[in-house]
Short mmCIF file of N, CA and C in Angstrom, two decimals:
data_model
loop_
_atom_site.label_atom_id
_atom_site.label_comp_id
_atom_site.label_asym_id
_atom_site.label_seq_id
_atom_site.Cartn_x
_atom_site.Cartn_y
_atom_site.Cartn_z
N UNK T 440 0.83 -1.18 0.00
CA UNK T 440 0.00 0.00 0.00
C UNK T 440 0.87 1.24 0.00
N UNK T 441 1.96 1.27 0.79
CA UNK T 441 2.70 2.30 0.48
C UNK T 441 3.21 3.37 -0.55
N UNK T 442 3.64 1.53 -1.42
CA UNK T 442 4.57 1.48 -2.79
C UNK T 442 3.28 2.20 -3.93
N UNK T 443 2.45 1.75 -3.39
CA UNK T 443 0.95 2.10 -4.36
C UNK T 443 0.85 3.77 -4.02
N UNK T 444 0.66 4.12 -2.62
CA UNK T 444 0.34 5.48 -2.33
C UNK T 444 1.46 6.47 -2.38
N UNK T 445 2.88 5.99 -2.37
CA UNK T 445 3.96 6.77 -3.39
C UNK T 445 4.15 6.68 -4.62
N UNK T 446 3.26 6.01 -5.60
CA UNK T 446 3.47 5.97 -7.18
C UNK T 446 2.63 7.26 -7.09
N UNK T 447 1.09 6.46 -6.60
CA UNK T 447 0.25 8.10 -6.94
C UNK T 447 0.77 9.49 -6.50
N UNK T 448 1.68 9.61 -5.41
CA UNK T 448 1.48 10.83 -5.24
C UNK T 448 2.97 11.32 -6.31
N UNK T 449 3.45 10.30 -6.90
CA UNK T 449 4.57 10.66 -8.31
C UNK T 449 3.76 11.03 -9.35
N UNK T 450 2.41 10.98 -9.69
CA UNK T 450 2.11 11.36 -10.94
C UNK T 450 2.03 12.20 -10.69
N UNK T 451 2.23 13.24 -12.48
CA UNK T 451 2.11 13.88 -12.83
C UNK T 451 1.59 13.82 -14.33
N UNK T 452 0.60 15.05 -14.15
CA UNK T 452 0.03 15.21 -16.12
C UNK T 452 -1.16 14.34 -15.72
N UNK T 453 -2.09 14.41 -16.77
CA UNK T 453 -3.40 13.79 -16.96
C UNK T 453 -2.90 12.05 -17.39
N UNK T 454 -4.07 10.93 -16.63
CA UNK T 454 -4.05 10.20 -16.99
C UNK T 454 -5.25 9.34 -17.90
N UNK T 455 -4.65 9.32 -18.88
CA UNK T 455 -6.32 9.54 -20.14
C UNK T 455 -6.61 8.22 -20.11
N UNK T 456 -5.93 7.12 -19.36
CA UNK T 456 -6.74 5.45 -19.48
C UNK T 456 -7.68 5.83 -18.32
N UNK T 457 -7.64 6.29 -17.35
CA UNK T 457 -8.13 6.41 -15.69
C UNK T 457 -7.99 5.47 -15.15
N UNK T 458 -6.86 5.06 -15.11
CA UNK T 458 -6.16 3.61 -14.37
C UNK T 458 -6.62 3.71 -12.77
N UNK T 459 -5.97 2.89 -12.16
CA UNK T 459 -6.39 2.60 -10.58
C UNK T 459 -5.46 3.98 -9.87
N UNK T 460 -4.41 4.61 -10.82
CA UNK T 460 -3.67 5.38 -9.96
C UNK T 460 -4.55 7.09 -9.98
N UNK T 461 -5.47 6.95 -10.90
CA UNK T 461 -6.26 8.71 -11.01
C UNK T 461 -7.42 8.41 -10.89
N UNK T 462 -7.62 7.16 -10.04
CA UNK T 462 -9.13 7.06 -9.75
C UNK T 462 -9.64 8.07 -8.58
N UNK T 463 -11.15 8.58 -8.24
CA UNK T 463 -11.06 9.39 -6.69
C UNK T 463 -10.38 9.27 -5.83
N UNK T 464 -10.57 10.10 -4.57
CA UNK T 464 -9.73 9.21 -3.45
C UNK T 464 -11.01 8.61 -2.48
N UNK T 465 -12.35 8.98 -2.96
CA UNK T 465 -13.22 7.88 -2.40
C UNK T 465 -13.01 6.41 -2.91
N UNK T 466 -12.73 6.16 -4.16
CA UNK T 466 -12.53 5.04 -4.69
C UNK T 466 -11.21 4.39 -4.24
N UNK T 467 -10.15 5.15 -4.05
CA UNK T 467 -9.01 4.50 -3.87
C UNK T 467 -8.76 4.07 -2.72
N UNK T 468 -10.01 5.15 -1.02
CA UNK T 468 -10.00 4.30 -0.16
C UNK T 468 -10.78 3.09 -0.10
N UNK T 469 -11.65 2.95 -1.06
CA UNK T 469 -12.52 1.37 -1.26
C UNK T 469 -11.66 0.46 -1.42
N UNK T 470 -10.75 0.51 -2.65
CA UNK T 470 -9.93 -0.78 -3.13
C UNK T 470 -8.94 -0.72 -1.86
N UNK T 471 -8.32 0.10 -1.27
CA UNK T 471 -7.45 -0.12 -0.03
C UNK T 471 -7.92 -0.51 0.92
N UNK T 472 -9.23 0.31 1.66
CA UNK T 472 -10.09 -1.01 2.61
C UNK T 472 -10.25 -2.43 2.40
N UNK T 473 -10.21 -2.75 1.14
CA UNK T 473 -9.93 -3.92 0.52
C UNK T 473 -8.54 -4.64 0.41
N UNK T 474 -7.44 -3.87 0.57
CA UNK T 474 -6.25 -4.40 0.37
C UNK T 474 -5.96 -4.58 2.28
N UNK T 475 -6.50 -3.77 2.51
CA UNK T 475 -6.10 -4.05 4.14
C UNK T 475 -6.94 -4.71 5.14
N UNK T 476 -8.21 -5.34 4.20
CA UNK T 476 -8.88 -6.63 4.68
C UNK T 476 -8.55 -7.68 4.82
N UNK T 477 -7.79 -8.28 3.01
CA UNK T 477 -7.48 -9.39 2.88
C UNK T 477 -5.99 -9.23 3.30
N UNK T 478 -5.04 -8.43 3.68
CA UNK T 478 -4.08 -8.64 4.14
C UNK T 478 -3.62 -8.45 5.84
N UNK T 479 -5.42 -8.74 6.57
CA UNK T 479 -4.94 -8.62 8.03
C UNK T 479 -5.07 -7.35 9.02
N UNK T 480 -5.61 -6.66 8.47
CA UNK T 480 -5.38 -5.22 8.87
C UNK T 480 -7.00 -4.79 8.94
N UNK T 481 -7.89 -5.23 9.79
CA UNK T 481 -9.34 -4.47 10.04
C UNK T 481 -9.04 -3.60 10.18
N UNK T 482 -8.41 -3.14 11.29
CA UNK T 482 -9.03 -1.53 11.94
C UNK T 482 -8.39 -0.53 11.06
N UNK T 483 -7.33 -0.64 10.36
CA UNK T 483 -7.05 0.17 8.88
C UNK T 483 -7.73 0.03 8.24
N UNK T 484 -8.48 -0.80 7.85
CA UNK T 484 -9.92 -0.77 6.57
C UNK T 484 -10.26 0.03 6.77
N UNK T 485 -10.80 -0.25 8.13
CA UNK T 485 -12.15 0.66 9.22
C UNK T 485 -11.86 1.83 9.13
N UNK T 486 -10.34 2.35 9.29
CA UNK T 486 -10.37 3.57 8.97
C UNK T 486 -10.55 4.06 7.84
N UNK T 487 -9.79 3.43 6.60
CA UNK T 487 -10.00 4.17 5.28
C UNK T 487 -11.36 4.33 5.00
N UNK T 488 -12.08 3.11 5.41
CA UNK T 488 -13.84 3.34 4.63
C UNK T 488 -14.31 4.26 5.80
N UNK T 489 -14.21 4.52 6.83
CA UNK T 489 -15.22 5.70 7.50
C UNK T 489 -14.05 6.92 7.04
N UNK T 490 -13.45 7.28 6.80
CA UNK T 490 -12.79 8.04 6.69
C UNK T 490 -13.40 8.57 5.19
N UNK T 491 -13.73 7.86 3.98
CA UNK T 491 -14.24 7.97 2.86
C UNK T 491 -15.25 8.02 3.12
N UNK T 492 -16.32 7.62 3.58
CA UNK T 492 -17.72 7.85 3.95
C UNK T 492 -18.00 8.81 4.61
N UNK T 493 -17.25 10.00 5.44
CA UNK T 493 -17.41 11.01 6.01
C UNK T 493 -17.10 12.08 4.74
N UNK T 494 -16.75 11.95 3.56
CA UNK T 494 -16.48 12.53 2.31
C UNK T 494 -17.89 12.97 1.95
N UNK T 495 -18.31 13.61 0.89
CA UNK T 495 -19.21 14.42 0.20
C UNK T 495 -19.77 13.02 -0.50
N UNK T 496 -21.38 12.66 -0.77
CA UNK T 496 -21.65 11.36 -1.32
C UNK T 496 -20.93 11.45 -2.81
N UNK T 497 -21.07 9.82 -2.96
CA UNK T 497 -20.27 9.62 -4.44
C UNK T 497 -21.30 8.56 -4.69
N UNK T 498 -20.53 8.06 -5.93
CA UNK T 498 -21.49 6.68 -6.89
C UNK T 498 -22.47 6.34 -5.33
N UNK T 499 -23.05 5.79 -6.06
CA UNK T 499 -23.86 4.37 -5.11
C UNK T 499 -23.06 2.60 -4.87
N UNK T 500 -22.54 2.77 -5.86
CA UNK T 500 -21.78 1.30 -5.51
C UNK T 500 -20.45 1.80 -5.15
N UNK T 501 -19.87 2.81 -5.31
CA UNK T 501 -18.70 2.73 -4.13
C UNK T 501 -19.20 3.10 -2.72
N UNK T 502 -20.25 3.84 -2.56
CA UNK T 502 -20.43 4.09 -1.60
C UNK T 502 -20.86 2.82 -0.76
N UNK T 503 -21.82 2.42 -1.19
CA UNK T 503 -22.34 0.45 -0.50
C UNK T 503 -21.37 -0.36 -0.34
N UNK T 504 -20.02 -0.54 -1.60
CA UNK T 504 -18.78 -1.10 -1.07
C UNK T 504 -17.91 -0.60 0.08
N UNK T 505 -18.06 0.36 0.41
CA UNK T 505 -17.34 1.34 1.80
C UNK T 505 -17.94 0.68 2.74
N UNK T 506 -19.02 0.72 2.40
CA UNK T 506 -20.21 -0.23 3.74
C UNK T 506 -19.84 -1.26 3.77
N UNK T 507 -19.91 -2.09 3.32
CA UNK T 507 -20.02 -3.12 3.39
C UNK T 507 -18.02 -4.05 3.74
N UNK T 508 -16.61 -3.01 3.10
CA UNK T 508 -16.15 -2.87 3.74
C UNK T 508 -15.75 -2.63 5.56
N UNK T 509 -16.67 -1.64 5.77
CA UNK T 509 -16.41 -0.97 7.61
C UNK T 509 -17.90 -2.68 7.73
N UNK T 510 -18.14 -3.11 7.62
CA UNK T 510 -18.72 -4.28 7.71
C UNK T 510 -17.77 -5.05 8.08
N UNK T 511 -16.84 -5.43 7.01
CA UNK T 511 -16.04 -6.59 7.14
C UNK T 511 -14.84 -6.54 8.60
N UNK T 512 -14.69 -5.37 8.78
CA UNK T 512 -13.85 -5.05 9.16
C UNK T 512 -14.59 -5.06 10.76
N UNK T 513 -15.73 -4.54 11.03
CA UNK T 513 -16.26 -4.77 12.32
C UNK T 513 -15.90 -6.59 12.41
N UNK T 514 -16.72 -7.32 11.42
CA UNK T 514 -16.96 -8.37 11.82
C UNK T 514 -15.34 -9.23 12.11
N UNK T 515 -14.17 -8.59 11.83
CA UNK T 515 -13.08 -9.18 11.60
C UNK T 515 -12.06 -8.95 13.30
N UNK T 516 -12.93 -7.76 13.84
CA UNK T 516 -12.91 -7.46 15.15
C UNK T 516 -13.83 -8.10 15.93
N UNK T 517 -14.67 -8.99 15.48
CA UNK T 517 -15.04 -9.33 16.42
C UNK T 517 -16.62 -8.48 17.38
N UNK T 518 -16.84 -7.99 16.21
CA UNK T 518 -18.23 -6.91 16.53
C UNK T 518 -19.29 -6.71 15.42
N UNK T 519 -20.21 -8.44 15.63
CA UNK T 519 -21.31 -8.61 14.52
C UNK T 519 -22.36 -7.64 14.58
N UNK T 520 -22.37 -7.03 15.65
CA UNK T 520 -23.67 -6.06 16.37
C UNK T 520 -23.19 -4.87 14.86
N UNK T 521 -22.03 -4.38 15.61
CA UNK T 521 -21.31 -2.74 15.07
C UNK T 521 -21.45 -3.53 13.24
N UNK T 522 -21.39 -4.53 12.96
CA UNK T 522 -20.85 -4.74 11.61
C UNK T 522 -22.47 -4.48 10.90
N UNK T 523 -23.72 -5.07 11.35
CA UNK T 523 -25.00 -4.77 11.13
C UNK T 523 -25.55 -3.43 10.65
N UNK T 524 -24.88 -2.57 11.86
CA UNK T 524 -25.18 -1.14 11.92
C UNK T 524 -24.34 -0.26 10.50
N UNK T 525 -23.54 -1.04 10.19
CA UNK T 525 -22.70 -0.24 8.92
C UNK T 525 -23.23 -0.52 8.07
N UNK T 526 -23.61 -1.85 7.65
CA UNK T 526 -23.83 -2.11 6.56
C UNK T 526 -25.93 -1.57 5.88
N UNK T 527 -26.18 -1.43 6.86
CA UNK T 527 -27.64 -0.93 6.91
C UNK T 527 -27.86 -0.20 5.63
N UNK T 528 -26.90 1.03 5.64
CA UNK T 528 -27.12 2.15 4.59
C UNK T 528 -27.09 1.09 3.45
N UNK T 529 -26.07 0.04 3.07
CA UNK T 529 -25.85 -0.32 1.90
C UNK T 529 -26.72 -1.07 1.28
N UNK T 530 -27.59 -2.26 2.76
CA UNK T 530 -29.00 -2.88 2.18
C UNK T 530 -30.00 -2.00 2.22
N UNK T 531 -30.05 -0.59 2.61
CA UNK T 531 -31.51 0.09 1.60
C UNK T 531 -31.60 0.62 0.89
N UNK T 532 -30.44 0.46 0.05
CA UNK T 532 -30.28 0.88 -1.26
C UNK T 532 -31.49 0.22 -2.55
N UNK T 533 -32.50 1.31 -3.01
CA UNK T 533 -33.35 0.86 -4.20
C UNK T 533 -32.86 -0.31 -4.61
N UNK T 534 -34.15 -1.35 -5.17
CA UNK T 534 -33.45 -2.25 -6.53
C UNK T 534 -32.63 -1.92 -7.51
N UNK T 535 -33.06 -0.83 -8.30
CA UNK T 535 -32.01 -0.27 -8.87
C UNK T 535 -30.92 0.30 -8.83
N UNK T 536 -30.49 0.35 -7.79
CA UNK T 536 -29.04 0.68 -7.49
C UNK T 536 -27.99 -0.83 -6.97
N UNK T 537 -28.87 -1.79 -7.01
CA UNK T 537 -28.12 -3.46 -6.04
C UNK T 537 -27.68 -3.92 -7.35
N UNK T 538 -26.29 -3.49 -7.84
CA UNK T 538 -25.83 -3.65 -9.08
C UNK T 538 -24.60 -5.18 -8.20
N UNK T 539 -24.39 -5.65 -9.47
CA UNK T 539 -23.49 -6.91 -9.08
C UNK T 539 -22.60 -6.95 -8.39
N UNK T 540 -21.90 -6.17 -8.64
CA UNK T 540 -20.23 -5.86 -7.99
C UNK T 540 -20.93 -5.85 -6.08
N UNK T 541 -22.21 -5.18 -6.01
CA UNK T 541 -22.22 -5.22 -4.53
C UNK T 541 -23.01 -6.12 -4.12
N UNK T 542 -23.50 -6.77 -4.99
CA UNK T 542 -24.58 -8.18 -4.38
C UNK T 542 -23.32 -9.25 -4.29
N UNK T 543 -22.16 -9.34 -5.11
CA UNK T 543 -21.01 -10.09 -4.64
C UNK T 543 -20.30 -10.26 -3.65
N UNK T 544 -20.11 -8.85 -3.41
CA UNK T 544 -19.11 -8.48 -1.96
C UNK T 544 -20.05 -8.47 -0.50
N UNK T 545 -21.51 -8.62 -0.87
CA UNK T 545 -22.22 -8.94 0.07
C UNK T 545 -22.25 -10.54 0.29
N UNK T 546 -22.54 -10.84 -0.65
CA UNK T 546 -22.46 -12.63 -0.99
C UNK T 546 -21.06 -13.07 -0.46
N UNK T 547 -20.06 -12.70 -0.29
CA UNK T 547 -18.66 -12.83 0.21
C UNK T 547 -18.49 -12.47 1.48
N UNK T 548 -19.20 -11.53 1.84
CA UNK T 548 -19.93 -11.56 3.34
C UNK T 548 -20.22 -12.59 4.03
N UNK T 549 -20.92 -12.68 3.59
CA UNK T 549 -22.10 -13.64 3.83
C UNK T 549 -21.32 -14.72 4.17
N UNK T 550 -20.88 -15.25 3.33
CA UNK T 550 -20.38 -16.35 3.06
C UNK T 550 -18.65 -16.65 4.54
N UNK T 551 -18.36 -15.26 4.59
CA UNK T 551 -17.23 -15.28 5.45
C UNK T 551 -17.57 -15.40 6.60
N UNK T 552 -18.88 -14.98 7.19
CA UNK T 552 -19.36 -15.02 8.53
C UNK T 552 -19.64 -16.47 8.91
N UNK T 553 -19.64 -17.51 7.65
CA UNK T 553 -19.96 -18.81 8.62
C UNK T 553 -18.88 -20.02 9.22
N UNK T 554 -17.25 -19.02 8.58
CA UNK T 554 -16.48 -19.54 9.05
C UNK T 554 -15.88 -19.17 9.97
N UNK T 555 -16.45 -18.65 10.96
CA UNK T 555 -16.12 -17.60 11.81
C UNK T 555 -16.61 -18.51 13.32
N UNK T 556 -15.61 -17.85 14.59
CA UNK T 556 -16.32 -18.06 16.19
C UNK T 556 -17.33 -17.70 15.75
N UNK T 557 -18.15 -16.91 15.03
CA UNK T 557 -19.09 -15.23 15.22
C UNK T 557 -20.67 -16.71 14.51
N UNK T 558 -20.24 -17.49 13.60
CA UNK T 558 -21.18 -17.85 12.78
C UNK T 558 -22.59 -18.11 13.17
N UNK T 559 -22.86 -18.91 14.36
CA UNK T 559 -23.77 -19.04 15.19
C UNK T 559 -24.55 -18.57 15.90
N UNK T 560 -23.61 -16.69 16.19
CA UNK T 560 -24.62 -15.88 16.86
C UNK T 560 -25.88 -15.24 16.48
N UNK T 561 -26.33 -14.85 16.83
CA UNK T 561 -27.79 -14.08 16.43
C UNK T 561 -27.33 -13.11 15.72
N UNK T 562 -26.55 -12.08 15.27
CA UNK T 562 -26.02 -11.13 14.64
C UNK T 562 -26.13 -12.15 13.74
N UNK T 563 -24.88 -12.92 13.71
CA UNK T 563 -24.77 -13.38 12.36
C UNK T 563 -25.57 -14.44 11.56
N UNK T 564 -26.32 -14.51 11.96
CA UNK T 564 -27.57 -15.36 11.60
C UNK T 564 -28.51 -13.87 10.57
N UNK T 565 -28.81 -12.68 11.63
CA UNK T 565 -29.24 -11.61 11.41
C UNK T 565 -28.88 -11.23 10.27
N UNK T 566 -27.40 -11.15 10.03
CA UNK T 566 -26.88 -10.36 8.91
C UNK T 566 -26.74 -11.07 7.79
N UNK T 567 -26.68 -12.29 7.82
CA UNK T 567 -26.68 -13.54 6.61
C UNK T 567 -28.65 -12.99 6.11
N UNK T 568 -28.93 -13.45 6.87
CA UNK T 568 -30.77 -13.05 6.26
C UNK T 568 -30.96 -11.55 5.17
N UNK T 569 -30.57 -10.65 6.27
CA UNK T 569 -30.51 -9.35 5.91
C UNK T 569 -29.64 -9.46 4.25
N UNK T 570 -28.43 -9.97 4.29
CA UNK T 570 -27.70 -10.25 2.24
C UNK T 570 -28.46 -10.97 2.25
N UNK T 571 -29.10 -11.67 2.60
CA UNK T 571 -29.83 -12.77 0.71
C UNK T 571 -31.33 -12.34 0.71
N UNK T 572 -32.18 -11.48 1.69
CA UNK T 572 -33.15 -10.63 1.03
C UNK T 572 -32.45 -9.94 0.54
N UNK T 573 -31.42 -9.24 0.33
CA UNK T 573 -30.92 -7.48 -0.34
C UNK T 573 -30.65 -8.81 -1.67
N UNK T 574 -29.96 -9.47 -1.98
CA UNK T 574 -29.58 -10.30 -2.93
C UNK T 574 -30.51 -10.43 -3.86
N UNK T 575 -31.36 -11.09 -3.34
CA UNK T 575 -33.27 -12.13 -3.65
C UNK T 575 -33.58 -10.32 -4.69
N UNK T 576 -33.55 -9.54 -4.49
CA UNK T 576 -34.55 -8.60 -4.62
C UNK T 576 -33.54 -7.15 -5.72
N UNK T 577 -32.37 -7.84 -5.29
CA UNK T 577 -31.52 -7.56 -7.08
C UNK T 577 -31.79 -7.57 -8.07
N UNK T 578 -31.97 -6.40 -9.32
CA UNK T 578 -32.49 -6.52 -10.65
C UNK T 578 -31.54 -7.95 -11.26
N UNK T 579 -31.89 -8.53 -11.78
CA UNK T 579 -31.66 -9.66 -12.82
C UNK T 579 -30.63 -9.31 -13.57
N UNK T 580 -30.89 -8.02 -14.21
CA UNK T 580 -30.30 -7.79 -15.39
C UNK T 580 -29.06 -7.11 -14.89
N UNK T 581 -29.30 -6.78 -14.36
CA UNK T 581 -27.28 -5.94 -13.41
C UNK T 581 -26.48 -7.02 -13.38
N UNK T 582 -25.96 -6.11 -14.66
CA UNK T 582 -24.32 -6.66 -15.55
C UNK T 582 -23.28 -6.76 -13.96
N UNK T 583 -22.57 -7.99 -14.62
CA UNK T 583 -21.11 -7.93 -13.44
C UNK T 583 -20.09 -7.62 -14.70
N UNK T 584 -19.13 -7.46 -13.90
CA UNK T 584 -17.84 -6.91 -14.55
C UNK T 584 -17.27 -8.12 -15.91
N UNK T 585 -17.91 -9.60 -15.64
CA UNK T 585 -17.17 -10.69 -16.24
C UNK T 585 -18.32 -10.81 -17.32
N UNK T 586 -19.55 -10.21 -17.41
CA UNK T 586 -20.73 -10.57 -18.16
C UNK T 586 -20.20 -9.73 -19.73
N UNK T 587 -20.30 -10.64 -20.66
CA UNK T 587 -20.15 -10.11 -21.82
C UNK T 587 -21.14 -9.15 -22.51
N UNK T 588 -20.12 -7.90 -23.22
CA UNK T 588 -21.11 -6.84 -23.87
C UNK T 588 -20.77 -7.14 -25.50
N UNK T 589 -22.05 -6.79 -25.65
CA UNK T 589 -22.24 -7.08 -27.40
C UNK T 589 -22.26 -5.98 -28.22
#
């Protein structure tokens, strides 16, 4: 993350692909809450995504991935209650906004809480229900990133 957050702050000049290095910096704390999930580091997630969520609103699916991030990151501490309460904003999001990319990372949720001490509790019983109604009730047609365009 470092090596990543000293390239960006080396650019210079416009970057006309909009690679991962001139993306927002709401977005760039999403994919880093993400890099400091899977590499061990909750309460750094926790910070980057509330730290980005206290920002001016943005998209809808980065914003629900922030959530659902400070989610992972409660539940990775050990706090299914606090992890419920974050993710709230992201399941009342319209049908039309429960685009793939976040019915996944909810589904990956989901899915992480049952290998957990945590799996059995009432939270997490709670919060498994809570993703697969938000899931169940996903437009159909919301393209994922791997779905071919014609």
């Amino acid at each position: 993350m470092a090596r990543a957050n000293a390239a960006r702050d080396r650019l210079t000049g416009h970057d006309e692909v909009g690679g991962l290095l001139a993306c927002p910096e709401v977005r760039r704390a999403n994919y880093a809450a993400g890099v400091h999930l899977r590499t061990g580091h909750p309460r750094t997630a926790l910070q980057e995504a509330q730290a980005a969520l206290a920002q001016p609103p943005h998209a809808h699916g980065t914003t629900a991935q922030l959530h659902v991030s400070t989610a992972c990151a409660h539940l990775a501490l050990g706090e299914p209650d606090a992890a419920i309460v974050a993710l709230q904003p992201a399941l009342d999001l319209p049908q039309e906004h429960r685009m793939a990319p976040v019915t996944s990372r909810l589904r990956e949720l989901a899915a992480a809480t049952t290998g957990t001490p945590l799996a059995n509790s009432r939270a997490a019983y709670e919060l498994r229900g809570r993703i697969d109604a938000f899931c169940d009730a996903a437009p159909r047609h919301a393209l994922s990133p791997a779905d071919p365009v014609s």
